[in-house]
CSV table of C-alpha atoms in Angstrom, one decimal:
chain,number,residue,atom,x,y,z
A,1,PHE,CA,260.1,315.9,108.6
A,2,SER,CA,257.1,314.8,111.1
A,3,SER,CA,254.8,317.2,113.9
A,4,SER,CA,254.2,315.8,116.7
A,5,ALA,CA,250.8,317.2,116.9
A,6,SER,CA,249.9,315.1,114.3
A,7,PRO,CA,246.2,313.3,114.9
A,8,ALA,CA,246.5,309.4,114.4
A,9,ALA,CA,246.4,307.8,110.9
A,10,PRO,CA,242.7,307.2,110.4
A,11,SER,CA,241.6,303.3,110.3
A,12,PRO,CA,242.6,301.9,106.3
A,13,ASP,CA,239.9,301.1,104.0
A,14,PRO,CA,239.5,298.1,103.5
A,15,ASN,CA,238.9,298.1,99.8
A,16,PRO,CA,240.1,301.1,98.7
A,17,GLU,CA,239.1,303.9,95.9
A,18,VAL,CA,241.5,304.7,93.4
A,19,PRO,CA,240.4,306.6,90.7
A,20,PRO,CA,241.0,305.7,87.6
A,21,ALA,CA,244.0,306.6,85.3
A,22,ALA,CA,241.7,309.0,82.9
A,23,ALA,CA,240.0,310.6,85.7
A,24,ALA,CA,243.7,311.3,87.2
A,25,ALA,CA,245.1,312.7,84.6
A,26,VAL,CA,241.9,314.8,83.4
A,27,SER,CA,241.5,316.0,87.7
A,28,GLY,CA,245.8,317.3,87.3
A,29,ASP,CA,245.7,315.8,90.8
A,30,VAL,CA,249.5,314.4,91.3
A,31,ASP,CA,248.8,312.8,94.1
A,32,ASP,CA,245.8,310.9,92.3
A,33,GLU,CA,248.0,310.0,89.5
A,34,ASN,CA,250.9,309.1,91.6
A,35,ARG,CA,248.1,306.7,93.9
A,36,HIS,CA,246.9,304.9,90.4
A,37,ILE,CA,250.4,304.6,89.6
A,38,ALA,CA,251.7,302.7,92.4
A,39,ALA,CA,247.6,300.9,93.0
A,40,ALA,CA,248.8,298.9,89.3
A,41,VAL,CA,252.2,298.0,90.5
A,42,LEU,CA,251.3,297.1,93.8
A,43,ARG,CA,247.8,295.0,92.5
A,44,ALA,CA,249.9,293.0,89.8
A,45,VAL,CA,252.1,292.3,92.9
A,46,GLY,CA,249.0,290.9,94.6
A,47,GLU,CA,248.7,288.1,92.0
A,48,THR,CA,252.4,287.0,92.9
A,49,ASP,CA,253.3,285.0,95.5
A,50,ALA,CA,254.3,288.1,97.1
A,51,GLY,CA,250.2,289.3,97.9
A,52,VAL,CA,250.1,292.9,100.0
A,53,ALA,CA,247.4,293.0,101.9
A,54,ALA,CA,243.6,295.1,101.0
A,55,ALA,CA,244.7,297.3,104.6
A,56,ASP,CA,248.0,297.9,104.0
A,57,LEU,CA,247.1,298.7,100.3
A,58,SER,CA,244.4,301.2,101.3
A,59,ALA,CA,247.1,302.9,104.3
A,60,GLY,CA,249.7,303.3,101.5
A,61,LEU,CA,247.8,304.7,99.1
A,62,ARG,CA,246.8,307.4,101.7
A,63,ALA,CA,249.6,308.6,102.8
A,64,ARG,CA,251.8,311.3,101.8
A,65,PRO,CA,255.8,312.5,102.3
A,66,PRO,CA,256.4,315.3,104.4
A,67,CYS,CA,255.7,318.8,102.3
A,68,ARG,CA,253.7,317.1,99.7
A,69,PHE,CA,250.5,319.7,100.1
A,70,GLU,CA,251.0,319.1,103.8
A,71,GLU,CA,248.3,321.2,105.6
A,72,PHE,CA,248.4,322.5,108.9
A,73,ASP,CA,246.5,325.5,110.8
A,74,VAL,CA,248.6,327.5,112.6
A,75,GLY,CA,248.0,329.2,116.3
A,76,VAL,CA,249.5,332.8,116.2
A,77,GLY,CA,250.2,333.4,119.8
A,78,ALA,CA,252.1,337.1,121.4
A,79,ASP,CA,255.5,334.6,121.4
A,80,ALA,CA,254.6,331.5,120.2
A,81,PHE,CA,253.6,328.9,117.3
A,82,THR,CA,251.3,325.9,117.4
A,83,ALA,CA,250.7,323.7,114.4
A,84,VAL,CA,248.2,320.7,113.9
A,85,LYS,CA,248.3,319.0,111.2
A,86,VAL,CA,245.0,318.6,109.7
A,87,ALA,CA,242.9,316.2,106.5
A,88,ASP,CA,242.5,316.8,103.1
A,89,GLY,CA,239.1,319.3,103.5
A,90,ALA,CA,239.0,319.7,106.9
A,91,ASP,CA,237.5,323.3,108.4
A,92,LEU,CA,239.5,325.8,109.4
A,93,ALA,CA,240.7,325.7,112.8
A,94,GLU,CA,238.8,328.6,115.2
A,95,GLY,CA,241.4,332.0,114.7
A,96,ALA,CA,244.4,329.5,113.3
A,97,VAL,CA,245.8,330.0,110.1
A,98,ARG,CA,246.0,327.8,106.6
A,99,VAL,CA,249.2,326.9,106.2
A,100,THR,CA,250.3,324.5,102.7
A,101,LEU,CA,253.9,322.9,102.7
A,102,ASP,CA,254.6,321.8,99.7
A,103,VAL,CA,258.2,321.4,97.3
A,104,GLY,CA,257.1,322.2,94.4
A,105,HIS,CA,260.1,324.1,92.6
A,106,ASN,CA,260.1,324.0,88.7
A,107,PRO,CA,257.3,325.0,86.6
A,108,PRO,CA,254.9,321.3,86.1
A,109,ALA,CA,255.7,321.0,90.1
A,110,ILE,CA,253.9,324.7,90.3
A,111,SER,CA,251.2,324.7,87.5
A,112,ALA,CA,250.4,321.8,89.5
A,113,LEU,CA,250.4,322.8,93.4
A,114,THR,CA,248.2,325.7,92.1
A,115,ALA,CA,245.7,323.4,90.4
A,116,LYS,CA,245.4,321.7,93.6
A,117,LEU,CA,245.3,324.9,95.9
A,118,THR,CA,242.6,326.2,94.0
A,119,ALA,CA,240.7,323.3,94.1
A,120,ALA,CA,241.0,323.3,97.9
A,121,LEU,CA,240.1,326.9,98.0
A,122,ALA,CA,237.4,328.0,100.1
A,123,ASP,CA,234.2,330.6,98.4
A,124,ASP,CA,235.7,333.3,100.5
A,125,GLU,CA,239.0,332.8,100.7
A,126,GLU,CA,240.1,336.0,98.8
A,127,GLU,CA,244.2,335.9,100.0
A,128,LEU,CA,247.3,334.0,99.7
A,129,TYR,CA,251.2,334.6,101.3
A,130,VAL,CA,253.8,332.9,99.8
A,131,VAL,CA,257.0,332.4,101.6
A,132,CYS,CA,259.3,330.7,99.1
A,133,GLY,CA,262.9,329.5,98.6
A,134,PHE,CA,264.7,328.4,95.3
A,135,CYS,CA,267.9,326.8,94.4
A,136,ARG,CA,269.9,329.3,91.4
A,137,ASP,CA,269.4,325.9,88.6
A,138,LYS,CA,265.7,326.7,88.8
A,139,ASP,CA,263.7,328.3,86.0
A,140,MET,CA,262.0,330.6,89.3
A,141,GLY,CA,260.8,333.3,86.8
A,142,ALA,CA,258.2,330.5,85.1
A,143,CYS,CA,257.7,329.7,88.2
A,144,LEU,CA,256.7,333.5,90.1
A,145,ASN,CA,254.6,334.3,87.4
A,146,MET,CA,252.5,331.2,87.9
A,147,LEU,CA,252.7,332.1,91.9
A,148,ARG,CA,251.2,335.4,91.2
A,149,GLU,CA,248.1,334.3,89.6
A,150,PRO,CA,247.5,330.9,90.7
A,151,SER,CA,243.9,330.9,90.2
A,152,PRO,CA,242.7,332.8,86.8
A,153,ASP,CA,239.0,332.5,87.3
A,154,ARG,CA,239.0,334.1,90.8
A,155,ASN,CA,240.3,338.0,92.2
A,156,LEU,CA,242.3,336.8,94.3
A,157,ARG,CA,245.1,338.4,96.1
A,158,VAL,CA,248.8,337.3,96.4
A,159,ARG,CA,251.6,338.6,98.5
A,160,VAL,CA,255.4,337.3,98.2
A,161,TYR,CA,257.5,336.3,101.3
A,162,VAL,CA,260.8,335.8,99.9
A,163,ALA,CA,263.1,333.3,101.4
A,164,GLU,CA,266.7,332.2,100.9
A,165,ALA,CA,267.8,328.7,103.0
A,166,ALA,CA,271.4,328.0,104.1
A,167,HIS,CA,272.3,326.4,101.1
A,168,PRO,CA,275.6,327.5,98.8
A,169,ARG,CA,272.9,327.6,95.8
A,170,ALA,CA,270.2,328.7,97.3
A,171,VAL,CA,269.1,332.1,95.6
A,172,PRO,CA,269.8,335.5,97.2
A,173,ALA,CA,266.9,337.1,98.6
A,174,PRO,CA,266.8,340.4,97.5
A,175,GLU,CA,268.1,338.7,93.8
A,176,LEU,CA,264.5,336.8,94.2
A,177,ALA,CA,262.8,339.9,95.2
A,178,GLU,CA,263.4,341.6,92.2
A,179,LEU,CA,262.5,338.2,89.7
A,180,ALA,CA,258.9,338.7,91.7
A,181,SER,CA,258.7,342.3,90.5
A,182,ASP,CA,259.8,341.3,87.2
A,183,ALA,CA,256.6,338.3,87.6
A,184,GLY,CA,254.2,340.8,88.2
A,185,PHE,CA,254.5,341.5,91.5
A,186,ALA,CA,254.3,344.9,92.6
A,187,THR,CA,255.9,347.2,95.2
A,188,ASP,CA,253.8,346.5,98.0
A,189,GLU,CA,252.9,342.9,97.4
A,190,ILE,CA,257.3,341.5,97.7
A,191,PHE,CA,258.1,341.4,101.5
A,192,ALA,CA,262.3,340.8,101.5
A,193,PRO,CA,264.1,339.6,104.7
A,194,ILE,CA,264.3,342.5,107.7
A,195,ASP,CA,267.7,341.8,107.8
A,196,ALA,CA,269.3,341.1,104.4
A,197,ASP,CA,271.5,343.7,103.1
A,198,SER,CA,272.1,345.9,100.0
A,199,ASP,CA,273.6,342.8,98.4
A,200,GLY,CA,272.2,339.8,99.6
A,201,ASN,CA,274.4,339.0,101.7
A,202,ASP,CA,274.8,337.5,105.5
A,203,VAL,CA,270.6,336.6,105.6
A,204,VAL,CA,270.4,335.0,109.5
A,205,ASP,CA,267.5,333.4,110.0
A,206,SER,CA,265.8,334.5,106.8
A,207,VAL,CA,263.1,331.6,106.3
A,208,HIS,CA,262.8,331.4,110.0
A,209,ALA,CA,261.9,335.1,109.5
A,210,GLN,CA,259.9,335.2,106.8
A,211,THR,CA,257.7,332.2,107.5
A,212,GLN,CA,256.5,334.0,111.4
A,213,ARG,CA,255.7,337.3,109.7
A,214,ALA,CA,253.7,336.1,107.0
A,215,LEU,CA,252.2,333.7,110.1
A,216,ARG,CA,251.3,337.0,111.4
A,217,ALA,CA,250.2,338.8,109.1
A,218,ALA,CA,247.8,335.7,107.6
A,219,ALA,CA,246.4,336.0,111.1
A,220,ASP,CA,245.8,339.8,110.6
A,221,SER,CA,243.7,339.1,107.3
A,222,GLY,CA,242.6,336.2,107.0
A,223,ALA,CA,245.2,334.8,104.2
A,224,ARG,CA,245.9,331.6,103.4
A,225,VAL,CA,250.0,330.9,103.6
A,226,LEU,CA,251.6,328.8,101.3
A,227,ILE,CA,254.7,327.8,101.8
A,228,CYS,CA,256.7,326.1,98.6
A,229,GLY,CA,259.8,325.6,96.4
A,230,SER,CA,263.4,324.2,97.8
A,231,VAL,CA,263.6,321.3,100.3
A,232,PHE,CA,266.2,323.5,101.5
A,233,ILE,CA,263.5,325.5,103.2
A,234,MET,CA,261.5,323.4,104.6
A,235,SER,CA,263.1,322.5,108.0
A,236,GLU,CA,263.0,326.0,108.8
A,237,ALA,CA,259.5,326.6,107.9
A,238,ARG,CA,258.3,323.9,109.8
A,239,GLN,CA,260.3,325.1,113.0
A,240,ALA,CA,258.9,328.5,113.0
A,241,MET,CA,255.4,327.4,112.7
A,242,GLY,CA,256.0,325.3,116.0
A,243,ILE,CA,256.5,321.3,114.9
A,244,LYS,CA,258.5,320.3,117.2
A,245,GLU,CA,260.8,317.0,115.6
A,246,PRO,CA,264.3,316.5,115.2
A,247,VAL,CA,266.4,318.5,112.7
A,248,ASP,CA,270.3,318.9,112.3
A,249,ALA,CA,272.7,320.5,114.0
A,250,ARG,CA,273.1,324.5,112.9
A,251,GLU,CA,277.1,323.3,112.2
A,252,ILE,CA,275.7,320.5,110.2
A,253,ARG,CA,273.0,322.8,109.0
A,254,ASP,CA,275.6,325.6,108.2
A,255,VAL,CA,278.2,323.0,105.9
A,256,ALA,CA,275.4,320.9,104.0
A,257,GLY,CA,276.5,320.8,100.4
A,258,ALA,CA,279.4,323.3,100.8
A,259,HIS,CA,282.0,322.5,97.4
A,260,LEU,CA,280.6,318.7,97.3
A,261,ARG,CA,277.7,316.4,96.6
A,262,ALA,CA,276.1,315.7,100.1
A,263,ALA,CA,276.7,316.9,103.3
A,264,GLN,CA,277.9,313.9,105.2
A,265,ASP,CA,281.0,314.3,102.7
A,266,ASN,CA,281.9,317.4,104.3
A,267,LEU,CA,282.3,316.2,107.7
A,268,GLY,CA,286.3,315.8,108.5
A,269,ALA,CA,286.6,318.3,105.3
A,270,ASP,CA,288.0,321.8,105.5
A,271,VAL,CA,284.9,323.1,104.1
A,272,VAL,CA,286.4,326.6,104.2
A,273,GLY,CA,288.3,325.7,101.0
A,274,ASP,CA,287.7,324.4,97.3
A,275,ALA,CA,289.5,321.4,98.3
A,276,ARG,CA,289.5,318.3,100.7
A,277,ALA,CA,292.0,318.7,103.5
């Protein structure tokens, strides 16, 4: 993933500062921990004949993959959404909604995510709108429990917009809404897709619709939006935010993973049945 609206990368710092291992562990920031590990490995490599330039080291340590606590300011218009990627700690653009994308989808990852999110919240932020979707094999109850109260020291009002990815292992949105209720979300804090039927079948564009629904509500209330959970919801969520980037055709998306290990295995196969034809 990459946003065409992303600003140019900052100039590398020739003398990168990496938090010591102890400091990274105490902060609970997995990005600090990962940077420390990567720096240790690269510096070890630098002691051999295959040296790593300081500028390259700095740029690499600063980079994060997409949807790993990736933040955007999203403009919400009557007919369109525009997304601009922002640096850590940047002030919110006037009239925009701050959106955090993170593929945390299990309890340890959600714990790290909520800790980092709490540290990033401004003093006057009071509401958080969570758009989430999960796959069947994850501990969704534990994740939703942590998302229900991401910052115990703050009186943060949280609502959840449950969504269903276009993937065979995705949990239907109505089922996820029930799990959110079990996790302590009140009825008026749970927003299921309007187009979901009572059995959770044939949810059309659940992720896209739920993302834009949360963004419009946040534009009115001043809430922050967190989009998290399965990686399979992220492409549609990014499109819904107005990010312009290459995506698979719907036909490819609809067969991805059906009865098979990899999407490319489905090409030329009978994905309606359970065997290759």
